[in-house]
Structures are given as C-alpha cells and as structure tokens.
Amino acid sequence: MILIKNANVFDGKNSTLRKNVNVIIKDNLVDAIEEGELSTGNFETVIDAGGKTLMPGLTDSHVHIATASNIRGGARLDEQVVHGVRTAHDMLMRGFTSV
C-alpha cells in the first residue's frame, strides 16, 4: 500500500478542495481518503505531497498524437513515431491519463 500524506484533493465531483488529507492507494487504486494523522508503519511507500493538489486524470477525447507534435508531411514514419511518443509522454506529464 502507498500513503500520500499532506495532500489537497480535488475529486472532480465536489467544488470544494479537501485540504491536508491522506490518500491511501491499494492495488493501484485510491482505497481511502482520510483526515488526521496516520501511522506510516503499514505502508510500503510514504509520499509527502507537501500541500500539493491531487486530482483525477484528465481526458482528451479528440487528439491526433502523431500530428500533435507539429511534424509535417515530409517526416519519415520512424520520426513521426518518435515525436508521437514524446507527445504522449508530455500529455501524461500534464495530467492527461486518457486520450
């Protein structure tokens, strides 16, 4: 299990931000969001969010990964693939988990 402590959480359902909470992740899914101090002994990994905000992944329902990298028609296929992979990585780092 993973504990992310000292986090603010925007859940996408409520307009208010839950502040200074603990997020418990079990089997790669959010298992619980709890307030107050927790013992860290039961967790494999403990991450201090330092007051940063967690939120659900964003979805881009219309994107062209290969052309989103601004490659024009003259590029070789392997160059387009490399740029497409970089574009996908950059999107993930911006919070898009589904495209």
Short mmCIF file of N, CA and C in Angstrom, two decimals:
data_model
loop_
_atom_site.label_atom_id
_atom_site.label_comp_id
_atom_site.label_asym_id
_atom_site.label_seq_id
_atom_site.Cartn_x
_atom_site.Cartn_y
_atom_site.Cartn_z
N MET A 1 0.84 -1.19 0.00
CA MET A 1 0.00 0.00 0.00
C MET A 1 0.88 1.25 0.00
N ILE A 2 0.34 2.30 -0.55
CA ILE A 2 1.03 3.58 -0.64
C ILE A 2 0.22 4.63 0.11
N LEU A 3 0.91 5.46 0.86
CA LEU A 3 0.28 6.57 1.55
C LEU A 3 0.81 7.87 0.96
N ILE A 4 -0.10 8.72 0.54
CA ILE A 4 0.27 10.09 0.15
C ILE A 4 -0.31 10.99 1.21
N LYS A 5 0.56 11.59 2.01
CA LYS A 5 0.09 12.42 3.13
C LYS A 5 0.28 13.90 2.81
N ASN A 6 -0.41 14.73 3.60
CA ASN A 6 -0.30 16.18 3.46
C ASN A 6 -0.68 16.64 2.05
N ALA A 7 -1.80 16.11 1.56
CA ALA A 7 -2.25 16.43 0.20
C ALA A 7 -3.58 17.18 0.23
N ASN A 8 -3.77 18.00 -0.77
CA ASN A 8 -5.09 18.57 -1.04
C ASN A 8 -5.68 17.71 -2.15
N VAL A 9 -7.00 17.48 -2.11
CA VAL A 9 -7.63 16.60 -3.09
C VAL A 9 -8.81 17.30 -3.74
N PHE A 10 -8.77 17.37 -5.07
CA PHE A 10 -9.92 17.77 -5.86
C PHE A 10 -10.44 16.49 -6.50
N ASP A 11 -11.67 16.10 -6.16
CA ASP A 11 -12.17 14.81 -6.64
C ASP A 11 -12.97 14.88 -7.93
N GLY A 12 -13.23 16.08 -8.43
CA GLY A 12 -13.97 16.23 -9.67
C GLY A 12 -15.47 16.14 -9.50
N LYS A 13 -15.93 15.85 -8.29
CA LYS A 13 -17.36 15.74 -8.02
C LYS A 13 -17.86 16.90 -7.16
N ASN A 14 -16.99 17.39 -6.29
CA ASN A 14 -17.35 18.48 -5.38
C ASN A 14 -16.57 19.72 -5.75
N SER A 15 -17.16 20.86 -5.51
CA SER A 15 -16.47 22.11 -5.86
C SER A 15 -15.44 22.52 -4.81
N THR A 16 -15.48 21.90 -3.64
CA THR A 16 -14.53 22.27 -2.59
C THR A 16 -13.31 21.36 -2.62
N LEU A 17 -12.20 21.92 -2.23
CA LEU A 17 -10.93 21.21 -2.17
C LEU A 17 -10.78 20.63 -0.76
N ARG A 18 -10.55 19.33 -0.66
CA ARG A 18 -10.28 18.73 0.65
C ARG A 18 -8.82 19.00 0.97
N LYS A 19 -8.56 19.64 2.10
CA LYS A 19 -7.20 20.06 2.42
C LYS A 19 -6.57 19.19 3.50
N ASN A 20 -5.25 19.01 3.33
CA ASN A 20 -4.41 18.30 4.29
C ASN A 20 -4.97 16.93 4.64
N VAL A 21 -5.18 16.09 3.64
CA VAL A 21 -5.71 14.75 3.85
C VAL A 21 -4.67 13.70 3.47
N ASN A 22 -4.98 12.47 3.81
CA ASN A 22 -4.14 11.33 3.48
C ASN A 22 -4.85 10.48 2.43
N VAL A 23 -4.14 10.12 1.39
CA VAL A 23 -4.70 9.29 0.33
C VAL A 23 -4.03 7.92 0.41
N ILE A 24 -4.84 6.91 0.56
CA ILE A 24 -4.33 5.54 0.66
C ILE A 24 -4.59 4.83 -0.66
N ILE A 25 -3.51 4.31 -1.24
CA ILE A 25 -3.59 3.62 -2.52
C ILE A 25 -3.30 2.14 -2.30
N LYS A 26 -4.24 1.31 -2.76
CA LYS A 26 -4.10 -0.14 -2.62
C LYS A 26 -4.35 -0.76 -3.98
N ASP A 27 -3.46 -1.62 -4.42
CA ASP A 27 -3.58 -2.28 -5.73
C ASP A 27 -3.78 -1.26 -6.85
N ASN A 28 -3.02 -0.16 -6.81
CA ASN A 28 -3.02 0.90 -7.83
C ASN A 28 -4.34 1.67 -7.93
N LEU A 29 -5.19 1.58 -6.92
CA LEU A 29 -6.43 2.33 -6.88
C LEU A 29 -6.53 3.10 -5.57
N VAL A 30 -7.18 4.26 -5.61
CA VAL A 30 -7.42 5.00 -4.38
C VAL A 30 -8.38 4.19 -3.53
N ASP A 31 -7.93 3.79 -2.36
CA ASP A 31 -8.73 2.96 -1.46
C ASP A 31 -9.49 3.82 -0.45
N ALA A 32 -8.84 4.91 0.01
CA ALA A 32 -9.48 5.76 1.01
C ALA A 32 -8.82 7.13 1.03
N ILE A 33 -9.60 8.11 1.45
CA ILE A 33 -9.09 9.46 1.70
C ILE A 33 -9.48 9.79 3.13
N GLU A 34 -8.47 9.97 3.97
CA GLU A 34 -8.73 10.14 5.40
C GLU A 34 -8.09 11.41 5.93
N GLU A 35 -8.70 11.94 6.97
CA GLU A 35 -8.16 13.12 7.64
C GLU A 35 -7.41 12.68 8.89
N GLY A 36 -6.53 13.54 9.40
CA GLY A 36 -5.81 13.27 10.63
C GLY A 36 -4.52 12.52 10.40
N GLU A 37 -3.81 12.30 11.50
CA GLU A 37 -2.53 11.61 11.45
C GLU A 37 -2.73 10.10 11.30
N LEU A 38 -1.89 9.47 10.50
CA LEU A 38 -1.91 8.03 10.32
C LEU A 38 -0.53 7.46 10.65
N SER A 39 -0.52 6.27 11.19
CA SER A 39 0.74 5.57 11.39
C SER A 39 1.25 5.11 10.03
N THR A 40 2.52 5.36 9.76
CA THR A 40 3.08 5.03 8.45
C THR A 40 3.65 3.62 8.38
N GLY A 41 3.60 2.88 9.48
CA GLY A 41 4.21 1.55 9.54
C GLY A 41 3.59 0.53 8.62
N ASN A 42 2.35 0.68 8.23
CA ASN A 42 1.66 -0.32 7.41
C ASN A 42 1.84 -0.09 5.92
N PHE A 43 2.60 0.93 5.52
CA PHE A 43 2.69 1.30 4.12
C PHE A 43 4.07 0.97 3.55
N GLU A 44 4.08 0.45 2.32
CA GLU A 44 5.34 0.16 1.63
C GLU A 44 6.05 1.46 1.24
N THR A 45 5.25 2.44 0.82
CA THR A 45 5.79 3.72 0.37
C THR A 45 4.98 4.84 1.01
N VAL A 46 5.68 5.87 1.48
CA VAL A 46 5.02 7.06 2.03
C VAL A 46 5.53 8.26 1.26
N ILE A 47 4.61 9.03 0.70
CA ILE A 47 4.95 10.22 -0.09
C ILE A 47 4.35 11.43 0.61
N ASP A 48 5.18 12.43 0.87
CA ASP A 48 4.68 13.68 1.43
C ASP A 48 4.38 14.62 0.27
N ALA A 49 3.10 14.91 0.06
CA ALA A 49 2.70 15.77 -1.06
C ALA A 49 3.04 17.23 -0.81
N GLY A 50 3.39 17.58 0.42
CA GLY A 50 3.81 18.95 0.70
C GLY A 50 2.74 19.99 0.41
N GLY A 51 1.46 19.60 0.58
CA GLY A 51 0.37 20.53 0.33
C GLY A 51 -0.02 20.70 -1.13
N LYS A 52 0.57 19.90 -2.00
CA LYS A 52 0.19 19.97 -3.41
C LYS A 52 -1.16 19.29 -3.62
N THR A 53 -1.78 19.53 -4.76
CA THR A 53 -3.12 19.05 -5.02
C THR A 53 -3.12 17.82 -5.92
N LEU A 54 -3.88 16.80 -5.50
CA LEU A 54 -4.12 15.60 -6.30
C LEU A 54 -5.49 15.73 -6.94
N MET A 55 -5.61 15.23 -8.15
CA MET A 55 -6.90 15.25 -8.84
C MET A 55 -6.97 14.09 -9.81
N PRO A 56 -8.17 13.73 -10.26
CA PRO A 56 -8.27 12.64 -11.24
C PRO A 56 -7.55 13.00 -12.53
N GLY A 57 -7.15 11.98 -13.26
CA GLY A 57 -6.51 12.22 -14.55
C GLY A 57 -7.47 12.88 -15.52
N LEU A 58 -6.93 13.70 -16.39
CA LEU A 58 -7.73 14.39 -17.39
C LEU A 58 -7.90 13.51 -18.62
N THR A 59 -8.96 13.75 -19.38
CA THR A 59 -9.23 13.02 -20.61
C THR A 59 -9.28 13.98 -21.78
N ASP A 60 -8.53 13.68 -22.84
CA ASP A 60 -8.63 14.43 -24.09
C ASP A 60 -9.36 13.51 -25.06
N SER A 61 -10.60 13.86 -25.37
CA SER A 61 -11.42 12.96 -26.17
C SER A 61 -11.21 13.11 -27.67
N HIS A 62 -10.33 14.02 -28.09
CA HIS A 62 -10.02 14.12 -29.51
C HIS A 62 -8.62 14.69 -29.68
N VAL A 63 -7.69 13.82 -29.98
CA VAL A 63 -6.31 14.24 -30.21
C VAL A 63 -5.69 13.31 -31.24
N HIS A 64 -4.80 13.87 -32.03
CA HIS A 64 -4.04 13.08 -33.01
C HIS A 64 -2.59 13.10 -32.53
N ILE A 65 -2.18 12.05 -31.87
CA ILE A 65 -0.87 12.00 -31.23
C ILE A 65 0.25 12.27 -32.23
N ALA A 66 0.20 11.65 -33.39
CA ALA A 66 1.29 11.80 -34.36
C ALA A 66 1.35 13.21 -34.92
N THR A 67 0.21 13.85 -35.12
CA THR A 67 0.24 15.20 -35.70
C THR A 67 0.27 16.28 -34.63
N ALA A 68 0.00 15.92 -33.38
CA ALA A 68 0.02 16.91 -32.30
C ALA A 68 1.44 17.41 -32.04
N SER A 69 2.44 16.69 -32.54
CA SER A 69 3.83 17.08 -32.30
C SER A 69 4.33 18.08 -33.34
N ASN A 70 3.45 18.57 -34.20
CA ASN A 70 3.79 19.57 -35.22
C ASN A 70 4.74 19.05 -36.29
N ILE A 71 4.76 17.74 -36.49
CA ILE A 71 5.53 17.15 -37.59
C ILE A 71 4.73 17.35 -38.87
N ARG A 72 5.36 17.78 -39.88
CA ARG A 72 4.67 17.98 -41.17
C ARG A 72 4.88 16.77 -42.07
N GLY A 73 4.12 16.66 -43.13
CA GLY A 73 4.07 15.51 -44.00
C GLY A 73 5.39 14.97 -44.51
N GLY A 74 6.46 15.73 -44.47
CA GLY A 74 7.73 15.26 -45.03
C GLY A 74 8.52 14.37 -44.09
N ALA A 75 8.08 14.16 -42.87
CA ALA A 75 8.84 13.37 -41.92
C ALA A 75 8.69 11.88 -42.21
N ARG A 76 9.78 11.14 -41.95
CA ARG A 76 9.73 9.68 -42.10
C ARG A 76 8.82 9.09 -41.02
N LEU A 77 8.34 7.89 -41.25
CA LEU A 77 7.44 7.23 -40.31
C LEU A 77 8.09 7.07 -38.94
N ASP A 78 9.38 6.66 -38.90
CA ASP A 78 10.04 6.48 -37.61
C ASP A 78 10.16 7.80 -36.85
N GLU A 79 10.36 8.92 -37.56
CA GLU A 79 10.40 10.23 -36.92
C GLU A 79 9.03 10.59 -36.35
N GLN A 80 7.98 10.28 -37.10
CA GLN A 80 6.63 10.56 -36.62
C GLN A 80 6.32 9.76 -35.36
N VAL A 81 6.77 8.50 -35.32
CA VAL A 81 6.54 7.66 -34.14
C VAL A 81 7.27 8.22 -32.93
N VAL A 82 8.53 8.60 -33.11
CA VAL A 82 9.31 9.17 -32.00
C VAL A 82 8.65 10.44 -31.48
N HIS A 83 8.22 11.30 -32.37
CA HIS A 83 7.54 12.53 -31.94
C HIS A 83 6.19 12.24 -31.29
N GLY A 84 5.50 11.21 -31.79
CA GLY A 84 4.23 10.83 -31.19
C GLY A 84 4.40 10.31 -29.78
N VAL A 85 5.44 9.51 -29.55
CA VAL A 85 5.73 9.01 -28.20
C VAL A 85 6.06 10.16 -27.27
N ARG A 86 6.84 11.11 -27.75
CA ARG A 86 7.18 12.28 -26.93
C ARG A 86 5.93 13.10 -26.61
N THR A 87 5.05 13.25 -27.59
CA THR A 87 3.80 13.98 -27.37
C THR A 87 2.95 13.28 -26.31
N ALA A 88 2.85 11.95 -26.39
CA ALA A 88 2.08 11.19 -25.40
C ALA A 88 2.68 11.35 -24.01
N HIS A 89 3.99 11.29 -23.91
CA HIS A 89 4.68 11.49 -22.63
C HIS A 89 4.38 12.87 -22.07
N ASP A 90 4.50 13.89 -22.90
CA ASP A 90 4.25 15.26 -22.45
C ASP A 90 2.81 15.43 -21.99
N MET A 91 1.87 14.80 -22.69
CA MET A 91 0.46 14.88 -22.28
C MET A 91 0.25 14.22 -20.92
N LEU A 92 0.90 13.07 -20.71
CA LEU A 92 0.81 12.40 -19.42
C LEU A 92 1.36 13.27 -18.30
N MET A 93 2.47 13.94 -18.55
CA MET A 93 3.06 14.80 -17.54
C MET A 93 2.20 16.03 -17.25
N ARG A 94 1.30 16.38 -18.18
CA ARG A 94 0.36 17.50 -17.96
C ARG A 94 -0.92 17.03 -17.30
N GLY A 95 -1.04 15.72 -17.03
CA GLY A 95 -2.21 15.22 -16.30
C GLY A 95 -3.22 14.47 -17.13
N PHE A 96 -2.96 14.30 -18.42
CA PHE A 96 -3.89 13.55 -19.27
C PHE A 96 -3.56 12.08 -19.17
N THR A 97 -4.49 11.30 -18.61
CA THR A 97 -4.27 9.86 -18.45
C THR A 97 -5.06 9.04 -19.45
N SER A 98 -5.98 9.69 -20.19
CA SER A 98 -6.75 9.01 -21.24
C SER A 98 -6.82 9.92 -22.45
N VAL A 99 -6.47 9.35 -23.60
CA VAL A 99 -6.58 10.12 -24.85
C VAL A 99 -7.24 9.26 -25.90
#
